[in-house]
Amino acid sequence: MKSLQGHTARKRFGQNFLHDAHIIRQIVDAISPKNTDHIVEIGPGLGAITEYLTIDAARLDVIEIDRDLIPRLQEKFGMNSQFQIHESDALKFNFAKLLDKSNNPASSQLRIVGNLPYNISTPLLFHLFSFPGLIEDMHFMLQKEVVERMAAPAGSPDYGRLSIMAQYHSKVDMLFTVPPGAFNPAPKVDSAIVRLQPYKQPKIIAKNVKHFEKLVTQAFTQRRKTIRNSLKTMANTEQLEHAGISPELRPEVITLTQYVTLSNLLQQNNSN
Ligand code: SAM
């Protein structure tokens, strides 16, 4: 436990601290911080990645929920004028407030990074997607299986709500996998680094993103059923066909474009 510097890892905060210098270097290289960047690190922990970000970023904000870690972070990095700690839950954090022009000499968009606790990864992504236009890119360490789901194409067994929503908002690239031994304590599963680049101009626009999300969630509540069955409370056969979707298909073979088209069609019918 030498690398934990006297701190006891808290399970409820998903604390698995990176200690493998080679992996940390690989992550920082993937982020490739520039001296004009405004970087936000979620869950800096004991500062394994933070250390390298402070060297390059024009501004670095870190959001950490564990109050025991705050004084350590302050002591380690507080002397850097571009560094600021926010003792806060990232799931409730208002990321827009970081772009207050009056105190922000850095770039006009945020670059978000984090070795994320597994239990908050999906809700956090959805929270971040609620700040369109604010984010340049995101680099996250997540459970490998979650990254595979995010990147999965239509028709693959991993394809579902998370794939569709992540790919609606951004380009998704799985960069590399990280074995359990790179962390202390070691998790039970493999991890992976994902890069998300939010689209400036989405390929297809949902008129009502909330409705689109609800439609996709409903479609996948019954994965094994036909789309006609799983969406029977939201769309009829005629509407499915109008959106170019054969009612006998399973939800997992229907593309992002088809789901958006259907959502827009249903929204249009509602407003008529
Ligand atoms: N970045 C460090 C590293 O790579 O060694 C720590 C990673 S550890 C997997 C996750 C970190 O996120 C911990 O420091 C934990 O306290 C913090 N954390 C957990 N839940 C959080 C939340 N809701 N908001 C902000 N930070 C959180």
Short mmCIF file of C-alpha atoms and ligand atoms in Angstrom, two decimals:
data_model
loop_
_atom_site.label_atom_id
_atom_site.label_comp_id
_atom_site.label_asym_id
_atom_site.label_seq_id
_atom_site.Cartn_x
_atom_site.Cartn_y
_atom_site.Cartn_z
CA MET A 1 0.00 0.00 0.00
CA LYS A 2 3.02 2.30 -0.27
CA SER A 3 1.62 4.10 -3.32
CA LEU A 4 -1.52 5.12 -1.38
CA GLN A 5 0.52 7.57 0.72
CA GLY A 6 -1.30 6.70 3.94
CA HIS A 7 -4.77 7.11 2.41
CA THR A 8 -7.29 4.27 2.79
CA ALA A 9 -9.03 3.64 -0.54
CA ARG A 10 -12.80 4.15 -0.24
CA LYS A 11 -14.91 1.62 -2.06
CA ARG A 12 -18.01 3.80 -2.06
CA PHE A 13 -16.13 6.43 -4.07
CA GLY A 14 -14.82 3.79 -6.49
CA GLN A 15 -11.22 4.49 -5.53
CA ASN A 16 -8.70 2.51 -7.57
CA PHE A 17 -5.58 4.64 -7.84
CA LEU A 18 -3.29 4.42 -10.86
CA HIS A 19 0.31 3.58 -10.01
CA ASP A 20 1.74 2.28 -13.29
CA ALA A 21 3.98 5.06 -14.65
CA HIS A 22 3.92 3.65 -18.19
CA ILE A 23 0.09 3.62 -18.31
CA ILE A 24 -0.10 7.13 -16.80
CA ARG A 25 2.28 8.36 -19.53
CA GLN A 26 0.17 6.65 -22.20
CA ILE A 27 -2.97 8.38 -20.90
CA VAL A 28 -1.31 11.80 -20.80
CA ASP A 29 0.05 11.26 -24.33
CA ALA A 30 -3.47 10.39 -25.53
CA ILE A 31 -4.83 13.59 -23.95
CA SER A 32 -1.89 15.56 -25.35
CA PRO A 33 -2.43 18.72 -23.24
CA LYS A 34 -1.56 22.07 -24.81
CA ASN A 35 -0.67 25.36 -23.11
CA THR A 36 -3.94 26.95 -24.27
CA ASP A 37 -6.14 24.18 -22.83
CA HIS A 38 -8.69 24.53 -20.08
CA ILE A 39 -8.71 21.04 -18.60
CA VAL A 40 -11.14 19.65 -16.04
CA GLU A 41 -10.17 16.48 -14.22
CA ILE A 42 -12.93 14.52 -12.51
CA GLY A 43 -11.78 12.53 -9.48
CA PRO A 44 -8.07 13.48 -9.26
CA GLY A 45 -7.63 11.17 -6.24
CA LEU A 46 -3.99 11.25 -5.19
CA GLY A 47 -3.01 13.17 -8.32
CA ALA A 48 -1.50 10.45 -10.52
CA ILE A 49 -2.69 12.10 -13.76
CA THR A 50 -3.06 15.64 -12.32
CA GLU A 51 0.68 15.93 -11.90
CA TYR A 52 1.22 15.89 -15.68
CA LEU A 53 -1.76 18.10 -16.48
CA THR A 54 -0.54 20.94 -14.25
CA ILE A 55 2.64 21.15 -16.33
CA ASP A 56 0.89 21.95 -19.58
CA ALA A 57 -2.65 23.28 -19.14
CA ALA A 58 -3.40 27.03 -19.14
CA ARG A 59 -6.05 26.29 -16.56
CA LEU A 60 -6.79 23.12 -14.60
CA ASP A 61 -9.93 22.61 -12.51
CA VAL A 62 -10.30 19.37 -10.55
CA ILE A 63 -13.52 18.04 -9.03
CA GLU A 64 -13.14 15.65 -6.11
CA ILE A 65 -15.88 14.32 -3.83
CA ASP A 66 -13.67 12.84 -1.09
CA ARG A 67 -12.98 15.65 1.37
CA ASP A 68 -10.03 13.76 2.89
CA LEU A 69 -8.17 14.13 -0.40
CA ILE A 70 -8.65 17.89 -0.72
CA PRO A 71 -5.81 19.04 1.61
CA ARG A 72 -3.40 16.62 -0.09
CA LEU A 73 -4.30 17.96 -3.52
CA GLN A 74 -4.04 21.53 -2.26
CA GLU A 75 -0.62 20.85 -0.79
CA LYS A 76 0.65 19.12 -3.91
CA PHE A 77 -0.70 21.42 -6.61
CA GLY A 78 -2.06 24.55 -4.89
CA MET A 79 1.05 26.59 -5.64
CA ASN A 80 0.16 26.59 -9.35
CA SER A 81 -1.89 29.71 -10.07
CA GLN A 82 -3.83 28.03 -12.90
CA PHE A 83 -4.99 25.21 -10.58
CA GLN A 84 -8.32 25.13 -8.75
CA ILE A 85 -9.97 22.42 -6.63
CA HIS A 86 -13.73 21.99 -6.38
CA GLU A 87 -14.86 19.77 -3.51
CA SER A 88 -18.02 18.55 -5.17
CA ASP A 89 -20.01 15.68 -6.66
CA ALA A 90 -19.28 15.72 -10.41
CA LEU A 91 -22.79 14.38 -11.07
CA LYS A 92 -24.26 17.63 -9.76
CA PHE A 93 -21.52 19.98 -10.89
CA ASN A 94 -22.44 22.89 -13.15
CA PHE A 95 -19.66 22.66 -15.74
CA ALA A 96 -20.91 25.83 -17.47
CA LYS A 97 -19.74 27.96 -14.54
CA LEU A 98 -16.11 27.11 -15.36
CA LEU A 99 -16.36 29.04 -18.60
CA ASP A 100 -17.07 32.35 -16.96
CA LYS A 101 -15.27 34.66 -19.42
CA SER A 102 -14.17 37.18 -16.81
CA ASN A 103 -11.73 34.81 -15.11
CA ASN A 104 -10.87 32.52 -17.96
CA PRO A 105 -7.84 33.33 -20.08
CA ALA A 106 -7.79 29.81 -21.52
CA SER A 107 -9.59 28.36 -24.51
CA SER A 108 -13.37 28.72 -24.81
CA GLN A 109 -14.13 25.02 -24.46
CA LEU A 110 -13.36 22.46 -21.80
CA ARG A 111 -11.29 19.32 -22.14
CA ILE A 112 -12.57 16.81 -19.61
CA VAL A 113 -10.50 13.91 -18.31
CA GLY A 114 -10.90 11.33 -15.58
CA ASN A 115 -10.18 7.88 -14.32
CA LEU A 116 -13.80 7.43 -13.36
CA PRO A 117 -15.38 5.38 -10.62
CA TYR A 118 -17.35 2.60 -12.28
CA ASN A 119 -20.57 3.34 -10.42
CA ILE A 120 -20.94 6.89 -11.75
CA SER A 121 -19.66 6.50 -15.30
CA THR A 122 -22.98 6.23 -17.17
CA PRO A 123 -24.92 8.95 -15.25
CA LEU A 124 -21.88 11.23 -15.49
CA LEU A 125 -21.72 10.84 -19.27
CA PHE A 126 -25.40 11.75 -19.53
CA HIS A 127 -24.81 14.74 -17.24
CA LEU A 128 -21.92 15.90 -19.45
CA PHE A 129 -23.99 15.46 -22.62
CA SER A 130 -26.40 17.99 -21.13
CA PHE A 131 -23.79 20.76 -21.75
CA PRO A 132 -23.72 20.86 -25.57
CA GLY A 133 -21.15 23.18 -27.12
CA LEU A 134 -19.17 23.45 -23.88
CA ILE A 135 -16.84 20.50 -24.32
CA GLU A 136 -14.03 20.06 -26.83
CA ASP A 137 -13.27 16.46 -25.93
CA MET A 138 -13.29 13.91 -23.10
CA HIS A 139 -10.81 11.19 -22.18
CA PHE A 140 -12.01 8.67 -19.66
CA MET A 141 -10.81 5.49 -18.08
CA LEU A 142 -13.82 3.24 -17.70
CA GLN A 143 -14.62 -0.41 -17.28
CA LYS A 144 -13.63 -2.00 -20.64
CA GLU A 145 -17.09 -3.44 -21.05
CA VAL A 146 -18.66 0.03 -20.76
CA VAL A 147 -16.30 1.42 -23.42
CA GLU A 148 -17.17 -1.51 -25.71
CA ARG A 149 -20.85 -0.70 -25.28
CA MET A 150 -20.24 2.99 -26.05
CA ALA A 151 -18.38 2.20 -29.26
CA ALA A 152 -20.60 -0.69 -30.46
CA PRO A 153 -22.14 -0.42 -33.94
CA ALA A 154 -25.77 -1.34 -34.70
CA GLY A 155 -26.20 -5.09 -35.01
CA SER A 156 -23.56 -6.03 -32.44
CA PRO A 157 -24.52 -7.64 -29.11
CA ASP A 158 -23.05 -4.69 -27.13
CA TYR A 159 -25.20 -2.13 -28.99
CA GLY A 160 -27.83 -0.42 -26.85
CA ARG A 161 -28.95 2.82 -25.20
CA LEU A 162 -25.42 3.81 -24.16
CA SER A 163 -24.01 3.25 -27.70
CA ILE A 164 -26.79 5.26 -29.32
CA MET A 165 -26.69 8.20 -26.91
CA ALA A 166 -22.86 8.38 -26.86
CA GLN A 167 -22.70 8.19 -30.67
CA TYR A 168 -25.51 10.72 -31.08
CA HIS A 169 -23.51 13.31 -29.16
CA SER A 170 -19.95 12.44 -30.10
CA LYS A 171 -17.39 10.51 -32.06
CA VAL A 172 -16.36 7.57 -29.87
CA ASP A 173 -12.91 5.95 -30.02
CA MET A 174 -11.68 3.19 -27.75
CA LEU A 175 -7.94 3.89 -27.46
CA PHE A 176 -6.37 1.09 -25.39
CA THR A 177 -7.06 -1.33 -22.57
CA VAL A 178 -5.56 -1.19 -19.08
CA PRO A 179 -5.07 -4.31 -16.92
CA PRO A 180 -6.17 -4.48 -13.24
CA GLY A 181 -2.52 -4.51 -12.08
CA ALA A 182 -2.10 -0.84 -13.07
CA PHE A 183 -4.27 0.16 -10.08
CA ASN A 184 -4.03 0.01 -6.32
CA PRO A 185 -6.21 -1.63 -5.14
CA ALA A 186 -6.63 -3.70 -8.33
CA PRO A 187 -10.20 -3.86 -9.67
CA LYS A 188 -11.65 -7.22 -10.75
CA VAL A 189 -12.12 -6.20 -14.37
CA ASP A 190 -10.15 -4.76 -17.29
CA SER A 191 -10.41 -1.04 -17.99
CA ALA A 192 -10.06 0.96 -21.18
CA ILE A 193 -9.41 4.53 -22.26
CA VAL A 194 -12.07 6.14 -24.43
CA ARG A 195 -11.93 9.43 -26.34
CA LEU A 196 -15.21 11.26 -26.95
CA GLN A 197 -15.30 14.22 -29.33
CA PRO A 198 -18.69 15.96 -29.22
CA TYR A 199 -19.95 16.85 -32.69
CA LYS A 200 -20.01 20.55 -33.49
CA GLN A 201 -22.59 19.78 -36.16
CA PRO A 202 -24.42 16.54 -35.26
CA LYS A 203 -24.93 14.24 -38.28
CA ILE A 204 -28.64 14.14 -37.57
CA ILE A 205 -30.52 16.32 -35.10
CA ALA A 206 -33.24 15.11 -32.75
CA LYS A 207 -35.91 17.81 -32.41
CA ASN A 208 -36.42 16.81 -28.81
CA VAL A 209 -33.41 15.03 -27.29
CA LYS A 210 -35.39 14.04 -24.16
CA HIS A 211 -37.99 12.31 -26.30
CA PHE A 212 -35.30 10.61 -28.40
CA GLU A 213 -33.63 9.34 -25.20
CA LYS A 214 -36.96 8.09 -23.84
CA LEU A 215 -37.70 6.29 -27.12
CA VAL A 216 -34.30 4.56 -27.12
CA THR A 217 -34.62 3.58 -23.44
CA GLN A 218 -38.07 2.11 -24.12
CA ALA A 219 -36.83 0.24 -27.21
CA PHE A 220 -34.15 -1.56 -25.21
CA THR A 221 -36.23 -2.45 -22.15
CA GLN A 222 -37.11 -5.60 -24.07
CA ARG A 223 -34.09 -6.41 -26.19
CA ARG A 224 -35.31 -9.82 -27.34
CA LYS A 225 -38.68 -8.59 -28.61
CA THR A 226 -39.50 -7.03 -31.95
CA ILE A 227 -39.40 -3.25 -32.15
CA ARG A 228 -43.17 -3.23 -32.74
CA ASN A 229 -43.63 -4.91 -29.37
CA SER A 230 -41.11 -2.97 -27.34
CA LEU A 231 -42.32 0.40 -28.68
CA LYS A 232 -46.03 -0.37 -28.69
CA THR A 233 -46.83 2.37 -26.18
CA MET A 234 -44.95 5.00 -28.19
CA ALA A 235 -45.32 4.18 -31.92
CA ASN A 236 -47.64 2.17 -34.17
CA THR A 237 -46.66 -0.03 -37.12
CA GLU A 238 -47.43 2.67 -39.64
CA GLN A 239 -45.18 5.18 -37.87
CA LEU A 240 -42.36 2.65 -37.66
CA GLU A 241 -42.62 1.94 -41.37
CA HIS A 242 -42.79 5.64 -42.13
CA ALA A 243 -39.43 6.03 -40.35
CA GLY A 244 -38.02 3.22 -42.51
CA ILE A 245 -38.06 0.66 -39.70
CA SER A 246 -39.39 -2.82 -40.35
CA PRO A 247 -41.64 -3.64 -37.32
CA GLU A 248 -40.32 -7.21 -37.13
CA LEU A 249 -36.73 -6.13 -36.42
CA ARG A 250 -35.04 -6.34 -33.02
CA PRO A 251 -34.08 -3.04 -31.31
CA GLU A 252 -30.37 -3.89 -31.61
CA VAL A 253 -30.26 -3.75 -35.42
CA ILE A 254 -31.95 -0.36 -35.75
CA THR A 255 -29.52 2.46 -36.49
CA LEU A 256 -29.07 5.77 -34.67
CA THR A 257 -30.42 7.60 -37.74
CA GLN A 258 -33.57 5.45 -37.74
CA TYR A 259 -34.22 6.11 -34.04
CA VAL A 260 -33.77 9.87 -34.52
CA THR A 261 -36.02 9.82 -37.62
CA LEU A 262 -38.73 7.99 -35.67
CA SER A 263 -38.46 10.33 -32.69
CA ASN A 264 -38.73 13.39 -34.97
CA LEU A 265 -41.72 11.90 -36.76
CA LEU A 266 -43.52 11.21 -33.48
CA GLN A 267 -42.73 14.72 -32.25
CA GLN A 268 -44.10 16.17 -35.49
CA ASN A 269 -47.32 14.14 -35.12
CA ASN A 270 -47.69 15.39 -31.54
CA SER A 271 -47.37 19.02 -32.53
CA ASN A 272 -49.91 18.74 -35.40
N1 SAM B 1 -7.48 9.96 -10.79
C1 SAM B 1 -7.00 9.09 -9.72
C2 SAM B 1 -6.10 8.03 -10.31
O1 SAM B 1 -6.17 7.83 -11.53
O2 SAM B 1 -5.35 7.42 -9.56
C3 SAM B 1 -8.16 8.46 -8.93
C4 SAM B 1 -9.10 7.61 -9.71
S1 SAM B 1 -10.30 6.76 -8.73
C5 SAM B 1 -10.79 5.47 -9.86
C6 SAM B 1 -11.76 7.78 -8.80
C7 SAM B 1 -11.70 9.13 -8.10
O3 SAM B 1 -12.96 9.80 -8.26
C8 SAM B 1 -11.48 9.07 -6.61
O4 SAM B 1 -10.55 10.05 -6.23
C9 SAM B 1 -12.86 9.36 -5.99
O5 SAM B 1 -12.81 9.91 -4.70
C10 SAM B 1 -13.42 10.33 -7.02
N2 SAM B 1 -14.90 10.37 -7.08
C11 SAM B 1 -15.77 9.36 -6.86
N3 SAM B 1 -17.05 9.76 -7.05
C12 SAM B 1 -16.98 11.07 -7.43
C13 SAM B 1 -17.96 12.05 -7.74
N4 SAM B 1 -19.26 11.75 -7.76
N5 SAM B 1 -17.54 13.30 -8.04
C14 SAM B 1 -16.21 13.62 -8.03
N6 SAM B 1 -15.24 12.72 -7.74
C15 SAM B 1 -15.61 11.47 -7.43
#
